[in-house]
XYZ file of C-alpha atoms in Angstrom:
714
model
C -8.264 10.485 2.509
C -6.564 8.108 4.909
C -7.109 8.955 8.550
C -4.025 8.624 10.719
C -4.097 8.707 14.516
C -2.542 11.942 15.688
C -4.036 14.027 12.885
C -1.145 14.208 10.404
C 0.072 12.157 7.457
C 3.559 12.255 5.976
C 4.037 13.512 2.421
C 7.093 12.804 0.225
C 9.653 15.574 -0.306
C 11.174 15.670 -3.788
C 14.670 16.674 -4.801
C 14.859 20.385 -5.547
C 13.103 21.343 -2.299
C 14.757 24.308 -0.549
C 14.105 26.294 2.612
C 11.671 28.478 0.617
C 10.175 26.031 -1.922
C 8.584 22.636 -1.228
C 8.175 20.043 -4.006
C 5.981 16.961 -3.556
C 3.824 14.488 -5.508
C 1.067 14.692 -2.863
C -1.711 17.107 -3.745
C -1.534 20.273 -1.630
C -3.517 23.485 -1.969
C -3.078 27.139 -1.073
C -4.308 27.843 2.445
C -3.664 24.273 3.632
C -1.803 23.748 6.903
C 1.500 21.851 6.795
C 4.038 20.826 9.410
C 7.671 20.993 8.238
C 10.718 19.652 10.078
C 14.498 19.705 9.906
C 17.060 19.173 12.664
C 18.117 22.832 12.803
C 14.729 24.563 12.783
C 12.762 21.789 14.463
C 9.033 21.467 13.735
C 7.086 24.404 12.316
C 3.366 24.494 11.554
C 1.800 27.070 9.248
C -0.477 27.641 6.278
C 1.049 27.519 2.805
C 0.299 29.900 -0.048
C 1.046 30.212 -3.749
C 0.857 26.515 -4.699
C 1.490 25.682 -8.359
C 1.700 22.356 -10.197
C 3.769 20.944 -13.058
C 2.984 17.785 -15.058
C 6.022 15.626 -15.863
C 6.622 13.695 -19.058
C 5.277 10.447 -17.570
C 2.094 12.083 -16.291
C 3.062 12.739 -12.656
C 1.901 15.993 -11.121
C 4.522 17.832 -9.040
C 3.173 20.400 -6.554
C 5.368 23.355 -5.614
C 4.551 25.492 -2.563
C 6.064 28.766 -1.361
C 7.259 28.023 2.203
C 9.267 31.199 2.748
C 6.834 32.211 5.535
C 8.131 29.272 7.625
C 11.479 31.131 7.921
C 13.500 27.916 7.683
C 17.297 28.067 7.607
C 17.507 24.688 5.861
C 15.319 22.649 3.524
C 12.733 20.525 5.345
C 13.530 16.808 5.604
C 10.037 15.678 6.680
C 6.620 17.150 5.892
C 3.095 16.353 7.054
C -0.347 17.551 6.029
C -3.503 17.629 8.136
C -6.099 14.862 7.728
C -9.610 14.244 8.912
C -8.961 12.283 12.081
C -8.335 14.439 15.169
C -10.271 17.181 13.380
C -11.596 20.205 15.191
C -14.941 21.646 14.201
C -14.496 24.813 16.182
C -16.481 27.918 17.082
C -19.641 26.825 15.319
C -21.646 29.933 14.616
C -25.409 29.561 14.991
C -28.338 31.941 15.227
C -29.766 31.640 18.731
C -33.447 31.826 19.477
C -34.204 34.145 22.377
C -36.276 31.592 24.294
C -33.553 28.905 24.288
C -30.571 28.866 26.629
C -29.005 25.787 25.083
C -28.269 24.418 21.636
C -28.508 20.908 20.302
C -26.294 19.717 17.470
C -26.339 16.753 15.148
C -22.957 15.422 14.086
C -22.791 13.140 11.025
C -19.591 11.213 10.312
C -19.160 9.184 7.135
C -16.469 6.557 7.577
C -15.170 3.278 6.187
C -14.415 0.958 9.090
C -12.480 -2.266 8.627
C -14.738 -4.743 6.858
C -15.254 -8.254 8.207
C -15.929 -10.475 5.201
C -18.764 -12.941 5.735
C -18.258 -16.528 4.567
C -20.860 -19.061 3.476
C -21.054 -20.872 6.845
C -22.516 -17.834 8.637
C -25.958 -18.050 10.256
C -27.888 -15.897 12.732
C -25.916 -17.230 15.730
C -22.500 -18.007 14.206
C -20.255 -15.744 12.105
C -17.737 -17.395 9.755
C -15.022 -15.221 8.205
C -11.471 -15.179 6.838
C -10.875 -11.756 8.466
C -8.834 -11.886 11.663
C -11.133 -11.495 14.687
C -10.746 -12.181 18.421
C -13.074 -13.084 21.287
C -14.729 -10.008 22.788
C -13.935 -7.724 19.831
C -16.538 -4.936 19.367
C -18.257 -5.192 15.980
C -21.321 -4.016 14.073
C -23.529 -6.532 12.256
C -26.194 -5.610 9.721
C -29.092 -7.092 7.820
C -32.198 -5.410 6.423
C -34.489 -6.943 9.069
C -32.455 -6.357 12.257
C -30.729 -3.194 11.061
C -27.434 -2.316 12.764
C -26.569 -4.335 15.861
C -23.532 -3.311 17.867
C -21.927 -5.632 20.393
C -18.981 -7.861 21.223
C -18.120 -11.177 19.616
C -18.507 -14.301 21.694
C -16.029 -17.157 21.676
C -13.863 -17.222 18.515
C -12.163 -20.353 17.124
C -9.850 -20.600 14.106
C -8.989 -23.247 11.516
C -5.769 -23.051 9.488
C -5.960 -23.160 5.685
C -3.216 -23.271 3.073
C -3.897 -20.141 1.050
C -3.402 -16.506 2.054
C -4.128 -13.339 0.092
C -3.554 -9.621 0.595
C -4.847 -6.408 -0.959
C -2.707 -3.262 -0.969
C -4.110 0.196 -1.657
C -2.340 2.275 -4.273
C -2.205 0.258 -7.485
C -0.683 -2.885 -9.060
C 2.118 -4.845 -7.384
C 4.771 -5.294 -10.071
C 7.544 -7.125 -8.226
C 7.788 -9.867 -5.590
C 10.691 -11.793 -4.058
C 11.197 -14.065 -1.033
C 14.473 -13.836 0.911
C 16.491 -16.563 2.648
C 14.462 -16.044 5.840
C 11.166 -16.537 3.947
C 10.146 -12.887 4.311
C 8.157 -11.584 1.348
C 9.081 -8.282 -0.294
C 6.913 -6.524 -2.872
C 7.016 -3.277 -4.810
C 4.441 -1.355 -6.815
C 1.445 0.712 -5.807
C 1.991 2.764 -8.972
C 5.695 2.621 -8.157
C 5.690 4.252 -4.741
C 5.553 1.271 -2.348
C 8.199 -1.136 -1.092
C 6.776 -3.462 1.562
C 8.056 -6.276 3.761
C 5.586 -8.972 4.796
C 5.958 -12.158 6.780
C 5.393 -15.553 5.193
C 1.635 -15.331 5.893
C 1.424 -11.907 4.192
C 1.211 -9.862 7.391
C 2.635 -6.378 6.853
C 5.890 -5.850 8.789
C 7.276 -2.631 7.322
C 6.942 -0.375 4.311
C 8.708 2.575 2.737
C 9.046 4.642 -0.376
C 12.043 6.457 -1.821
C 11.551 10.163 -2.368
C 11.110 11.132 -6.045
C 11.474 7.491 -7.149
C 9.090 5.031 -8.765
C 10.051 1.388 -8.118
C 9.021 -1.282 -10.641
C 10.916 -4.455 -9.719
C 12.702 -6.030 -6.766
C 15.137 -8.908 -6.213
C 17.359 -10.205 -3.432
C 20.916 -11.440 -2.949
C 22.157 -12.634 0.434
C 20.636 -10.408 3.113
C 20.089 -7.401 0.841
C 17.435 -6.188 -1.583
C 17.943 -4.549 -4.954
C 15.249 -2.447 -6.625
C 15.002 -0.601 -9.913
C 12.840 2.116 -11.401
C 13.007 5.781 -12.328
C 14.017 8.842 -10.326
C 12.594 12.293 -10.996
C 15.326 14.728 -11.987
C 15.460 18.504 -11.785
C 14.262 18.505 -15.419
C 11.032 16.785 -14.272
C 11.975 13.713 -16.308
C 12.448 10.171 -14.996
C 15.960 8.711 -15.177
C 17.326 5.206 -14.670
C 17.609 4.265 -10.987
C 18.782 1.304 -8.900
C 19.049 1.021 -5.116
C 20.311 -1.405 -2.483
C 18.440 -1.839 0.804
C 18.860 -4.094 3.811
C 16.105 -6.464 4.927
C 14.683 -3.774 7.252
C 14.221 -1.441 4.249
C 17.057 0.895 5.169
C 18.615 2.515 2.100
C 22.268 1.401 1.734
C 23.255 2.636 -1.697
C 21.766 3.981 -4.921
C 22.760 4.956 -8.433
C 21.113 6.924 -11.229
C 21.932 7.068 -14.913
C 20.987 10.199 -16.818
C 19.452 9.941 -20.264
C 17.802 12.806 -22.083
C 14.035 12.326 -21.922
C 12.036 9.959 -19.715
C 13.548 6.599 -18.833
C 13.302 3.900 -16.158
C 14.451 0.347 -15.429
C 11.579 -2.165 -15.338
C 13.324 -5.443 -14.487
C 16.287 -6.305 -12.244
C 17.992 -9.697 -11.805
C 21.041 -10.963 -9.884
C 23.236 -13.773 -11.203
C 24.522 -16.558 -8.956
C 27.911 -14.826 -8.920
C 26.480 -11.512 -7.738
C 26.258 -9.639 -11.015
C 23.288 -7.270 -11.154
C 21.466 -6.499 -14.394
C 18.756 -3.887 -14.916
C 16.914 -3.311 -18.192
C 14.436 -1.192 -20.030
C 13.137 -1.922 -23.532
C 16.485 -1.427 -25.295
C 19.084 -0.709 -22.590
C 21.000 -3.041 -20.260
C 23.112 -1.887 -17.317
C 25.393 -4.140 -15.247
C 26.455 -3.425 -11.656
C 28.416 -5.099 -8.896
C 26.892 -5.709 -5.455
C 27.878 -2.184 -4.343
C 26.060 -0.702 -7.360
C 29.196 0.339 -9.180
C 28.398 0.465 -12.894
C 30.495 -2.281 -14.557
C 29.088 -1.973 -18.066
C 26.092 -0.808 -20.042
C 24.774 -1.614 -23.474
C 22.289 -0.147 -25.913
C 20.583 -2.412 -28.432
C 20.033 -0.559 -31.687
C 18.666 -1.393 -35.123
C 22.032 -0.928 -36.773
C 21.624 0.170 -40.369
C 18.059 -1.072 -40.571
C 15.256 1.478 -40.474
C 12.592 -1.216 -40.464
C 13.599 -3.518 -37.612
C 12.462 -2.760 -34.070
C 12.966 -4.679 -30.826
C 11.861 -4.671 -27.214
C 13.627 -6.308 -24.240
C 11.176 -7.811 -21.735
C 13.412 -9.719 -19.302
C 16.971 -10.789 -18.511
C 18.529 -13.606 -16.490
C 22.048 -14.800 -15.812
C 22.316 -17.784 -13.506
C 25.854 -18.337 -14.690
C 28.027 -17.154 -17.524
C 26.698 -14.575 -19.944
C 23.348 -12.810 -19.480
C 20.471 -13.839 -21.706
C 17.637 -11.547 -22.770
C 14.202 -12.177 -24.221
C 11.548 -9.999 -25.781
C 10.139 -9.437 -29.199
C 11.241 -8.099 -32.540
C 9.376 -6.962 -35.602
C 10.529 -6.085 -39.078
C 8.957 -4.371 -42.063
C 10.128 -5.126 -45.585
C 8.985 -2.131 -47.596
C 9.982 -3.691 -50.932
C 7.902 -6.851 -50.531
C 5.294 -5.377 -48.193
C 5.963 -8.163 -45.712
C 5.751 -7.824 -41.961
C 6.645 -10.226 -39.225
C 6.518 -10.124 -35.454
C 8.434 -12.679 -33.421
C 9.834 -13.913 -30.125
C 13.436 -12.862 -29.620
C 16.175 -14.601 -27.587
C 19.765 -13.462 -27.333
C 22.799 -14.303 -25.200
C 25.339 -11.530 -24.749
C 28.964 -12.541 -25.275
C 30.969 -9.412 -24.722
C 29.501 -6.871 -27.115
C 28.031 -9.535 -29.380
C 24.553 -11.056 -29.401
C 23.910 -14.683 -30.262
C 20.359 -14.124 -31.484
C 17.450 -16.421 -32.271
C 14.005 -15.465 -33.554
C 10.692 -17.329 -33.749
C 8.587 -15.636 -36.381
C 4.841 -15.024 -36.361
C 4.543 -14.820 -32.588
C 3.661 -11.741 -30.561
C 6.492 -11.662 -28.074
C 8.078 -12.892 -24.854
C 7.321 -11.320 -21.480
C 9.526 -13.221 -19.028
C 12.273 -15.806 -18.609
C 14.244 -17.735 -16.023
C 17.280 -19.995 -16.306
C 17.549 -23.066 -14.096
C 20.734 -24.582 -12.665
C 21.091 -26.801 -15.747
C 21.032 -23.702 -17.954
C 17.590 -24.475 -19.360
C 16.050 -21.210 -20.512
C 12.311 -21.147 -19.806
C 10.311 -18.327 -21.407
C 6.668 -17.249 -21.619
C 4.578 -14.706 -23.492
C 1.825 -14.693 -26.113
C 1.104 -16.024 -29.571
C -2.030 -14.372 -30.872
C -4.706 -15.006 -28.273
C -2.793 -17.906 -26.743
C -0.391 -18.035 -23.862
C 3.073 -19.156 -24.983
C 5.596 -21.213 -22.998
C 8.850 -22.824 -24.069
C 12.212 -24.175 -23.025
C 14.236 -22.101 -25.452
C 17.200 -24.475 -25.064
C 15.060 -27.273 -26.556
C 12.976 -25.663 -29.291
C 11.092 -26.907 -31.213
C 10.619 -30.013 -29.032
C 9.452 -28.026 -25.984
C 7.370 -25.156 -27.318
C 3.673 -24.842 -26.481
C 0.667 -22.575 -26.431
C -2.272 -22.623 -24.014
C -5.618 -21.994 -25.690
C -8.765 -20.459 -24.179
C -11.724 -20.837 -26.526
C -13.632 -18.002 -24.808
C -10.915 -15.359 -24.919
C -7.228 -14.592 -24.570
C -4.406 -15.759 -22.287
C -1.396 -13.513 -21.677
C 1.500 -14.938 -19.640
C 3.561 -12.293 -17.838
C 5.951 -14.365 -15.704
C 7.511 -17.820 -15.474
C 9.503 -19.237 -12.566
C 10.595 -22.502 -10.972
C 13.847 -24.379 -10.663
C 15.822 -24.196 -7.415
C 12.857 -23.779 -5.033
C 10.286 -25.797 -6.955
C 10.195 -29.142 -8.756
C 7.644 -27.721 -11.207
C 7.363 -24.708 -13.490
C 4.764 -22.010 -12.808
C 3.382 -19.299 -15.064
C 0.995 -16.454 -14.304
C -0.797 -13.706 -16.167
C -4.294 -12.842 -17.259
C -7.113 -14.900 -18.811
C -9.864 -12.998 -20.609
C -13.139 -14.892 -20.942
C -16.227 -13.276 -22.441
C -14.856 -9.852 -21.576
C -13.965 -10.624 -17.922
C -10.273 -10.228 -17.028
C -9.163 -12.741 -14.375
C -5.975 -13.815 -12.641
C -4.414 -16.830 -14.330
C -1.889 -19.218 -12.750
C -0.763 -22.624 -14.006
C 1.625 -25.414 -13.012
C 3.658 -27.510 -15.471
C 6.311 -30.174 -15.090
C 9.867 -29.613 -16.330
C 8.905 -31.059 -19.716
C 6.178 -28.387 -19.877
C 3.246 -30.753 -19.588
C 0.327 -28.789 -18.177
C -0.592 -30.179 -14.729
C -2.984 -27.685 -13.152
C -4.411 -24.239 -13.882
C -6.737 -21.764 -12.205
C -8.463 -18.498 -12.913
C -9.259 -16.288 -9.909
C -12.037 -13.731 -10.291
C -12.769 -10.843 -7.916
C -15.401 -9.200 -10.090
C -12.838 -6.519 -11.014
C -10.175 -6.443 -13.720
C -7.558 -8.891 -12.393
C -4.011 -9.703 -13.481
C -0.929 -11.493 -12.062
C 2.516 -10.060 -12.876
C 5.233 -12.010 -11.004
C 5.878 -15.326 -9.196
C 8.271 -16.214 -6.343
C 8.884 -19.179 -3.999
C 9.880 -19.637 -0.379
C 12.227 -22.306 0.987
C 9.328 -24.755 1.375
C 8.264 -24.402 -2.249
C 5.174 -22.322 -1.437
C 4.127 -20.185 -4.395
C 3.663 -16.399 -4.158
C 2.202 -14.345 -6.994
C 1.485 -10.629 -7.219
C -0.481 -8.351 -9.502
C -3.641 -6.298 -9.328
C -7.334 -6.577 -8.554
C -9.203 -3.517 -9.720
C -7.574 -0.480 -8.096
C -5.722 -2.603 -5.529
C -2.399 -4.381 -5.553
C -2.858 -8.125 -5.023
C -0.756 -10.928 -3.508
C -1.613 -14.621 -3.187
C 0.244 -17.423 -1.403
C -0.533 -21.082 -2.019
C 1.267 -24.393 -1.670
C 3.391 -26.053 -4.338
C 0.382 -28.003 -5.596
C -1.796 -24.919 -6.210
C -4.337 -25.900 -3.518
C -6.593 -22.863 -3.904
C -10.048 -22.793 -2.199
C -13.108 -22.196 -4.356
C -13.814 -18.905 -2.586
C -11.484 -16.773 -0.494
C -12.479 -13.298 0.703
C -9.972 -10.524 1.397
C -11.399 -7.438 3.033
C -14.696 -6.727 1.305
C -13.693 -8.508 -1.946
C -14.758 -12.110 -2.600
C -12.403 -14.033 -4.917
C -13.752 -17.099 -6.751
C -11.233 -19.651 -8.027
C -12.091 -22.019 -10.897
C -9.935 -24.928 -12.025
C -9.668 -24.605 -15.811
C -9.238 -27.053 -18.678
C -7.684 -24.723 -21.233
C -5.975 -26.845 -23.887
C -2.260 -27.113 -24.561
C -0.864 -27.292 -28.089
C 2.622 -28.235 -29.215
C 4.333 -25.939 -31.741
C 7.183 -26.754 -34.088
C 8.016 -23.291 -35.412
C 11.565 -23.163 -36.801
C 14.148 -20.798 -35.430
C 16.006 -18.370 -37.622
C 19.465 -17.416 -36.406
C 20.960 -13.962 -36.304
C 19.277 -10.958 -37.803
C 18.737 -9.264 -34.485
C 19.802 -5.891 -33.120
C 23.421 -4.890 -32.613
C 25.051 -3.758 -29.369
C 26.595 -0.346 -28.794
C 27.854 1.428 -25.679
C 25.784 4.543 -24.886
C 27.134 7.839 -23.553
C 24.697 8.037 -20.633
C 26.198 9.498 -17.450
C 25.851 8.054 -13.948
C 25.832 9.683 -10.501
C 24.788 9.214 -6.869
C 21.363 10.806 -6.282
C 20.354 12.339 -2.949
C 17.183 10.682 -1.648
C 15.932 9.443 1.699
C 13.687 6.527 2.537
C 10.406 7.856 3.914
C 7.976 5.563 5.711
C 4.495 5.731 4.274
C 1.128 4.691 5.701
C -0.514 2.036 3.565
C -3.603 -0.080 4.135
C -3.182 -3.836 3.684
C -6.111 -6.222 4.157
C -5.073 -9.852 4.624
C -7.340 -12.894 4.435
C -7.015 -16.604 4.136
C -4.447 -17.535 6.798
C -7.224 -18.888 9.025
C -10.951 -19.344 8.926
C -12.516 -17.808 12.050
C -15.833 -18.826 13.612
C -17.432 -16.505 16.205
C -20.461 -16.921 18.458
C -22.898 -14.038 17.718
C -25.927 -15.414 19.560
C -25.845 -12.438 21.960
C -26.820 -10.140 19.061
C -30.228 -11.872 18.938
C -30.465 -11.592 15.154
C -33.609 -12.694 13.342
C -31.784 -13.099 10.030
C -28.251 -13.918 8.873
C -25.982 -10.816 8.858
C -25.092 -9.694 5.342
C -22.507 -7.068 6.388
C -20.096 -6.822 9.285
C -17.532 -4.248 10.405
C -15.080 -3.897 13.208
C -16.352 -1.162 15.539
C -16.006 2.147 13.717
C -14.712 5.439 15.051
C -16.304 7.251 17.959
C -17.182 10.939 17.936
C -16.022 12.686 21.089
C -17.809 15.981 21.761
C -16.713 18.643 24.245
C -18.207 22.007 25.216
C -14.812 23.495 26.074
C -13.802 26.515 24.016
C -10.101 25.958 24.735
C -8.690 22.973 22.815
C -6.176 22.340 25.617
C -9.085 21.591 27.954
C -10.872 19.196 25.592
C -9.925 15.840 27.075
C -11.501 12.844 25.338
C -10.309 10.289 27.853
C -9.105 10.281 31.456
C -5.531 11.575 31.707
C -3.237 10.240 34.435
C -0.640 12.879 35.412
C 0.649 11.011 38.503
C 4.142 10.663 37.019
C 4.372 14.459 36.542
C 3.518 15.647 40.059
C 6.125 16.939 42.523
C 6.291 18.908 45.802
C 3.145 17.024 46.864
C 1.582 17.246 50.315
C -1.799 16.151 51.636
C -3.466 19.255 50.129
C -1.080 20.554 47.475
C 0.861 19.374 44.410
C 2.679 20.820 41.392
C 3.202 19.567 37.841
C 4.626 20.970 34.614
C 2.572 21.222 31.428
C 2.635 23.611 28.455
C -1.133 23.496 27.854
C -3.155 26.585 28.737
C -5.689 26.376 31.592
C -5.573 22.585 31.630
C -6.749 22.887 35.236
C -8.652 25.823 36.709
C -10.211 26.540 40.099
C -13.429 24.554 40.526
C -12.433 21.652 38.231
C -13.078 18.156 39.487
C -10.134 15.753 39.587
C -9.465 12.330 41.103
C -6.937 12.387 43.980
C -5.727 9.037 45.367
C -8.846 7.439 43.891
C -11.360 9.991 45.248
C -13.120 12.769 43.305
C -12.430 16.248 44.732
C -13.019 19.862 43.655
C -9.933 22.028 43.158
C -9.764 24.892 45.702
C -7.232 27.021 43.794
C -4.919 26.902 40.785
C -1.924 29.202 40.311
C 0.310 29.026 37.247
C 3.974 30.089 37.195
C 5.471 29.658 33.727
C 4.688 26.034 32.817
C 4.213 24.982 36.447
C 0.712 24.368 37.790
C 0.372 24.894 41.569
C -2.809 23.121 42.697
C -4.540 23.317 46.090
C -7.215 20.783 47.038
C -9.112 19.889 50.223
C -7.041 18.084 52.855
C -6.522 14.381 52.106
C -5.819 11.561 54.546
C -2.413 10.863 52.988
C 0.174 12.513 50.757
C -1.034 12.966 47.171
C 0.520 10.291 44.923
C -2.156 9.750 42.265
C -3.815 12.466 40.134
C -6.218 11.779 37.249
C -7.928 14.485 35.185
C -11.329 13.106 34.020
C -12.416 13.372 30.394
C -14.558 16.392 29.567
C -17.298 15.188 27.235
C -20.946 16.030 26.779
C -23.549 13.293 26.767
C -24.176 11.849 23.315
C -26.249 9.133 21.715
C -26.070 7.383 18.353
C -29.321 8.307 16.689
C -28.901 6.280 13.504
C -26.516 4.493 11.158
C -26.889 3.848 7.452
C -24.808 2.153 4.755
C -23.449 4.408 2.022
C -21.648 3.088 -1.071
C -21.582 -0.478 0.228
C -18.748 -0.281 2.790
C -19.150 3.234 4.189
C -21.276 3.873 7.276
C -22.808 7.231 8.146
C -23.131 7.547 11.916
C -25.149 10.373 13.442
C -24.536 11.636 16.982
C -26.502 14.199 19.011
C -24.987 16.599 21.502
C -26.315 19.387 23.722
C -24.170 22.500 24.163
C -24.936 25.220 26.704
C -25.436 28.829 25.676
C -22.216 30.763 25.177
C -20.038 27.706 24.525
C -18.623 26.510 21.232
C -18.959 22.955 19.982
C -15.701 21.127 19.368
C -15.521 17.630 17.936
C -12.746 15.092 17.609
C -13.068 12.021 15.399
C -10.955 9.178 16.728
C -10.859 5.396 16.834
C -8.800 2.313 17.499
C -8.679 1.262 13.837
C -7.337 2.992 10.746
C -10.386 4.645 9.263
C -11.202 6.563 6.123
C -13.232 9.571 7.261
C -14.666 11.209 4.188
C -17.076 13.712 5.661
C -17.749 15.565 8.901
C -20.947 17.552 9.039
C -22.278 19.593 11.960
C -25.836 20.886 11.772
C -27.916 22.903 14.251
C -30.863 21.036 15.678
C -33.974 22.675 17.022
C -35.700 21.280 20.078
C -38.888 19.456 19.144
């Protein structure tokens, strides 16, 4: 669970939610506490009951909760659920021993602090890393000889490098585009993330669209266009497109209803502003305001044996062109073929071409000279061609140890070369694959990038300087890489706790001369699908992005007095704040300055307004004008505190309430599951008081476990 400062995390609200029924894709359970909000009822916090779940056709689980007890007059527009940070462990019940008038507790917190990756140049006095660090930053270093050493970094210097990478929690990144201002936009995370990053892959903003999965993204002018599937009231996905501005504000959207599950997987914009979105057999055309201008269904016609799949579409000028694959079964002769498929749409007609005995095309782009570059697979080989010049420019890339699948091809206006990306499988390992070719498709340079997980690259984009951006997945994470136009990728480049190793490959290129057959493809019909404007809101989500590779940082760690080189490093993890106060309103974990609240102040009296109960009581110590004093009397009238203190030498202008914490020590730390640290604190609590604990920190932290155990005095 992701810990969020403040103790709550936002959950998406799906269409169909009412003032008595909440629908969401986030797992919720009966008895869990939620906070619901709308403008009429404001914010209401309560436990939920009677939670049920429904599985949709595409495998999503929709949770439905009875919220009638909230007594809302309108459906909630925002919802939060409680998370581990800012957690109370309250009223701990223990069996007292008659001869003890105090209790001692051990608090264990298991957390995942931000990892500092350690590079090869590290020694016992100097830390080298691609993680962003600053002079004086508190960190923890570890090796098996020295154990855990906590301290502050000495002087930090940085050296710029050309390659940057980012990892995004949530799943593969399926779409990437760079706008005219060189901002990078991505979508994915199993369809729920749209993110804006700067040119060095620093996260600027992110959002999701309620009930929608987003699969691809493109840009035109200052606006973004995305496509995917929206969850309908029938719990099926339906075709969806949306227009956003560069700050990820939702401007317009459109859905197309089709019986059963459906979604758009690719979206492209022509140079004239025509927008095209596709699935495997359906094409929809829109103007820049997302008015539907035409839609087309590719069918088999009278054939019961021919089948086709659209993979991509492009339309730099003139008519749109599609690519994909087609296969046909001849029952009379028992023959079967599988081939690449190209087609240009002219009105309702397709000018089709087929290359037989190839597996299929995955992607295409058309340059300003109307050259149609395509990529895909042929058997175990990656396939690349200029479909305007086949057979002269038609090639495969061969890996003797496994398979190459090419998922995207791009170049043209922002690059003098052509780039492809995908996946290279070698001896069972699945690695990122990226290659550079000239416009005649001569192979110039190629790399595999291995993280030790299953890796794949899905899409390529370019900025105005020709820098190359590619996105995909690394294990369970979404993955983004930026490099220059010459593919200058370092041999190793860590991101977070993952070390990526790049290897320049010598996979061989082969020329093909397969003949084209004309015609014989699917026919075009106009479907009877209906379109409408859905009702959805953009909801900001909290997502963890680890970025590495913009700079190499070198930090002086001589003050840690290590005997051996550190093998693990973390930014300082969360602290456990422990208070003996039974009233949560009195549990202050840091000094609180209320100077701006005070009024009617004299040299021995002041008032302030606060809704908390017994925040100050007679006998409390506070700091008045810089001096600690004991409160003589506290009276409360409504929300107004009336405080009397000993006479001061001047009118009271400054009031600070000190934190109320018990003494605590870190007794031990240990590494759990590689990146997690279990930190144990001890705290003494007087007889008759309850132990309350808050977990808090300056960094986003995954807190997976909070455990409070009674200690016995030794």
